[in-house]
GROMACS .gro file of C-alpha atoms in nm:
model
  203
    1MET     CA    1  -1.039   1.162  -3.647
    2LYS     CA    2  -0.874   0.919  -3.836
    3LEU     CA    3  -0.754   1.172  -4.064
    4PHE     CA    4  -0.644   1.360  -3.748
    5LEU     CA    5  -0.449   1.054  -3.683
    6ARG     CA    6  -0.294   1.018  -4.026
    7PHE     CA    7  -0.115   1.308  -4.002
    8ALA     CA    8   0.078   1.209  -3.615
    9PRO     CA    9   0.428   1.271  -3.587
   10ARG     CA   10   0.595   0.934  -3.619
   11ARG     CA   11   0.732   0.915  -3.261
   12ARG     CA   12   0.458   0.852  -2.999
   13SER     CA   13   0.658   1.085  -2.767
   14ASP     CA   14   0.514   1.400  -2.986
   15TRP     CA   15   0.182   1.346  -3.058
   16THR     CA   16  -0.061   1.541  -2.859
   17ASP     CA   17  -0.245   1.398  -2.559
   18GLU     CA   18  -0.560   1.384  -2.772
   19GLN     CA   19  -0.336   1.223  -3.071
   20LEU     CA   20  -0.246   0.979  -2.854
   21LEU     CA   21  -0.624   0.932  -2.661
   22ALA     CA   22  -0.792   0.892  -2.983
   23ALA     CA   23  -0.577   0.621  -3.106
   24TRP     CA   24  -0.598   0.407  -2.801
   25GLN     CA   25  -0.953   0.501  -2.764
   26GLU     CA   26  -1.042   0.362  -3.159
   27GLN     CA   27  -0.748   0.131  -3.232
   28ARG     CA   28  -0.631   0.022  -2.886
   29ASP     CA   29  -0.283   0.140  -2.963
   30GLU     CA   30  -0.077   0.011  -2.684
   31ALA     CA   31   0.251   0.234  -2.748
   32CYS     CA   32  -0.020   0.537  -2.748
   33PHE     CA   33  -0.171   0.403  -2.413
   34ASN     CA   34   0.228   0.357  -2.256
   35GLU     CA   35   0.306   0.725  -2.351
   36ILE     CA   36   0.031   0.844  -2.191
   37TYR     CA   37   0.126   0.613  -1.875
   38GLN     CA   38   0.507   0.761  -1.884
   39ARG     CA   39   0.341   1.115  -1.943
   40TYR     CA   40   0.084   1.117  -1.660
   41HIS     CA   41   0.175   0.839  -1.375
   42HIS     CA   42   0.422   1.042  -1.207
   43LEU     CA   43   0.144   1.377  -1.143
   44VAL     CA   44  -0.141   1.109  -1.103
   45TYR     CA   45   0.096   0.944  -0.787
   46LYS     CA   46   0.179   1.302  -0.677
   47LEU     CA   47  -0.186   1.408  -0.681
   48CYS     CA   48  -0.281   1.076  -0.460
   49CYS     CA   49   0.020   1.177  -0.236
   50THR     CA   50  -0.184   1.473  -0.102
   51HIS     CA   51  -0.510   1.275  -0.019
   52LEU     CA   52  -0.396   0.933   0.132
   53GLN     CA   53  -0.121   0.857   0.372
   54GLN     CA   54  -0.022   0.524   0.314
   55VAL     CA   55   0.251   0.466  -0.012
   56ALA     CA   56   0.021   0.120  -0.097
   57ASP     CA   57  -0.284   0.324  -0.102
   58ARG     CA   58  -0.135   0.578  -0.318
   59GLN     CA   59   0.002   0.313  -0.553
   60ASP     CA   60  -0.314   0.151  -0.599
   61ILE     CA   61  -0.535   0.440  -0.674
   62THR     CA   62  -0.257   0.560  -0.917
   63LEU     CA   63  -0.361   0.206  -1.105
   64GLU     CA   64  -0.662   0.206  -1.084
   65VAL     CA   65  -0.622   0.578  -1.271
   66PHE     CA   66  -0.517   0.411  -1.548
   67ALA     CA   67  -0.693   0.088  -1.539
   68ALA     CA   68  -1.049   0.297  -1.561
   69LEU     CA   69  -0.818   0.496  -1.926
   70MET     CA   70  -0.754   0.144  -2.018
   71GLU     CA   71  -1.167   0.020  -2.008
   72LEU     CA   72  -1.256   0.374  -2.174
   73PRO     CA   73  -1.468   0.293  -2.452
   74ALA     CA   74  -1.387   0.462  -2.801
   75SER     CA   75  -1.775   0.681  -2.762
   76LYS     CA   76  -1.659   0.873  -2.404
   77SER     CA   77  -1.516   1.193  -2.538
   78ILE     CA   78  -1.298   1.372  -2.334
   79ASP     CA   79  -1.230   1.748  -2.405
   80SER     CA   80  -0.889   1.740  -2.131
   81LEU     CA   81  -0.653   1.466  -2.049
   82PRO     CA   82  -0.495   1.587  -1.778
   83ARG     CA   83  -0.835   1.677  -1.581
   84TRP     CA   84  -1.008   1.353  -1.664
   85LEU     CA   85  -0.708   1.192  -1.485
   86ASN     CA   86  -0.681   1.459  -1.176
   87ARG     CA   87  -1.093   1.391  -1.151
   88THR     CA   88  -1.080   1.041  -1.137
   89ALA     CA   89  -0.768   1.035  -0.968
   90ARG     CA   90  -0.995   1.298  -0.680
   91ASN     CA   91  -1.287   1.087  -0.710
   92LEU     CA   92  -1.110   0.738  -0.599
   93CYS     CA   93  -0.882   0.874  -0.336
   94VAL     CA   94  -1.223   1.053  -0.185
   95SER     CA   95  -1.387   0.704  -0.244
   96ARG     CA   96  -1.113   0.534  -0.044
   97TYR     CA   97  -1.060   0.800   0.243
   98ARG     CA   98  -1.437   0.723   0.311
   99ILE     CA   99  -1.404   0.357   0.354
  100GLU     CA  100  -1.077   0.410   0.537
  101ALA     CA  101  -1.240   0.663   0.776
  102ALA     CA  102  -1.543   0.475   0.802
  103GLY     CA  103  -1.348   0.139   0.942
  104PRO     CA  104  -1.331   0.174   1.290
  105PHE     CA  105  -1.563  -0.067   1.443
  106LEU     CA  106  -1.319  -0.371   1.222
  107ASN     CA  107  -1.017  -0.182   1.385
  108GLY     CA  108  -0.730  -0.454   1.377
  109GLU     CA  109  -0.905  -0.656   1.118
  110GLU     CA  110  -0.735  -0.569   0.788
  111THR     CA  111  -0.369  -0.688   0.972
  112PHE     CA  112  -0.474  -1.054   0.988
  113PHE     CA  113  -0.430  -1.091   0.643
  114GLU     CA  114  -0.072  -0.975   0.653
  115LYS     CA  115   0.160  -1.293   0.692
  116ASN     CA  116   0.373  -1.105   0.958
  117ALA     CA  117   0.089  -1.017   1.202
  118GLY     CA  118   0.127  -1.163   1.544
  119GLU     CA  119   0.089  -1.563   1.483
  120PHE     CA  120  -0.003  -1.575   1.128
  121VAL     CA  121   0.294  -1.796   0.973
  122GLU     CA  122   0.318  -1.831   0.632
  123ASN     CA  123   0.175  -2.202   0.586
  124GLU     CA  124  -0.111  -2.118   0.854
  125GLY     CA  125  -0.429  -2.185   0.651
  126LEU     CA  126  -0.669  -1.862   0.638
  127LEU     CA  127  -0.964  -1.970   0.757
  128ARG     CA  128  -0.837  -2.148   1.071
  129HIS     CA  129  -0.626  -1.829   1.116
  130ILE     CA  130  -0.991  -1.666   1.116
  131SER     CA  131  -1.229  -1.945   1.302
  132ARG     CA  132  -0.951  -1.836   1.555
  133GLU     CA  133  -0.904  -1.531   1.585
  134HIS     CA  134  -1.192  -1.362   1.408
  135PRO     CA  135  -1.462  -1.641   1.426
  136HIS     CA  136  -1.734  -1.351   1.362
  137LEU     CA  137  -1.609  -1.367   0.968
  138THR     CA  138  -1.590  -1.701   0.879
  139ASP     CA  139  -1.919  -1.749   0.744
  140LEU     CA  140  -1.894  -1.351   0.543
  141LEU     CA  141  -1.506  -1.494   0.369
  142PRO     CA  142  -1.712  -1.725   0.078
  143GLN     CA  143  -1.919  -1.427   0.017
  144ALA     CA  144  -1.628  -1.138   0.007
  145LEU     CA  145  -1.451  -1.438  -0.134
  146GLU     CA  146  -1.688  -1.435  -0.503
  147GLN     CA  147  -1.627  -1.060  -0.506
  148LEU     CA  148  -1.280  -1.045  -0.578
  149GLU     CA  149  -1.149  -0.995  -0.896
  150THR     CA  150  -1.051  -1.392  -1.075
  151LYS     CA  151  -0.708  -1.389  -1.079
  152GLN     CA  152  -0.681  -1.191  -0.700
  153ARG     CA  153  -0.943  -1.461  -0.569
  154GLN     CA  154  -0.725  -1.750  -0.720
  155CYS     CA  155  -0.429  -1.638  -0.578
  156ILE     CA  156  -0.536  -1.622  -0.219
  157GLU     CA  157  -0.772  -1.927  -0.232
  158LEU     CA  158  -0.448  -2.146  -0.357
  159PHE     CA  159  -0.224  -1.919  -0.098
  160TYR     CA  160  -0.449  -1.893   0.199
  161LEU     CA  161  -0.663  -2.216   0.138
  162GLU     CA  162  -0.449  -2.473  -0.015
  163GLU     CA  163  -0.185  -2.334   0.192
  164MET     CA  164   0.041  -2.327  -0.142
  165THR     CA  165   0.369  -2.172  -0.161
  166TYR     CA  166   0.431  -1.799  -0.419
  167LYS     CA  167   0.630  -2.059  -0.629
  168GLN     CA  168   0.321  -2.302  -0.629
  169VAL     CA  169   0.073  -2.078  -0.703
  170SER     CA  170   0.277  -1.939  -0.962
  171GLU     CA  171   0.344  -2.278  -1.136
  172THR     CA  172  -0.015  -2.329  -1.059
  173LEU     CA  173  -0.184  -2.083  -1.228
  174GLY     CA  174   0.099  -1.981  -1.481
  175TYR     CA  175   0.141  -1.604  -1.323
  176ASP     CA  176   0.494  -1.485  -1.307
  177LEU     CA  177   0.605  -1.435  -0.884
  178LYS     CA  178   0.566  -1.085  -0.924
  179ALA     CA  179   0.225  -1.059  -1.038
  180VAL     CA  180   0.151  -1.309  -0.784
  181LYS     CA  181   0.255  -1.108  -0.499
  182SER     CA  182   0.050  -0.801  -0.648
  183TYR     CA  183  -0.258  -1.011  -0.668
  184LEU     CA  184  -0.220  -1.152  -0.337
  185GLN     CA  185  -0.178  -0.799  -0.203
  186ASN     CA  186  -0.434  -0.596  -0.330
  187GLY     CA  187  -0.660  -0.920  -0.303
  188ARG     CA  188  -0.604  -0.878   0.062
  189ARG     CA  189  -0.681  -0.549   0.104
  190LYS     CA  190  -0.998  -0.555  -0.100
  191LEU     CA  191  -1.162  -0.881   0.090
  192SER     CA  192  -1.069  -0.642   0.387
  193VAL     CA  193  -1.277  -0.375   0.268
  194LEU     CA  194  -1.534  -0.619   0.117
  195LEU     CA  195  -1.544  -0.825   0.519
  196ARG     CA  196  -1.627  -0.479   0.652
  197GLU     CA  197  -1.880  -0.382   0.426
  198LEU     CA  198  -2.097  -0.733   0.466
  199LEU     CA  199  -1.997  -0.731   0.836
  200SER     CA  200  -2.162  -0.331   0.848
  201GLU     CA  201  -2.472  -0.482   0.618
  202ARG     CA  202  -2.501  -0.709   0.934
  203SER     CA  203  -2.492  -0.533   1.222
   0.00000   0.00000   0.00000
């Protein structure tokens, strides 16, 4: 495989999928990963559009597909990169669809994480809102928070529980504003799914 890479063209855009994938898996060459992303992200997103209605869900799954590719070990053999991306995206879309389809018993719960939902204003604490509007979820929140990714949990705890502003969260954690908003958006969505699952286990 290293011999295979030795004779690869200088420009990554001229490399084959196999060369790009090998360089990423063996050398963690970010330029190669970026080229794969540029080459295929629009096709992955297009596939997500055929399975999911919400734009945010399509964007999330597209990112999850490439996150899975990023974590792929060198020992994992892929015969065809397009087929692997297609299969991974399809599986994630189906999983997301099943979660959404299984959620009527928590109808409306997802919206309480949105800052413009009802009377939930920006400076109102999440715990206070849940205890008032959704008291049955209060004792499940700590368990759900523990299952979030670290950066998502940090942003949600500071923004909602500590009632910090976007700027304060950014300065406290050292993330830029765009990253903070992304972690909050994805964290809210994941937290909603986790609360639904925990409530389902209890019932």
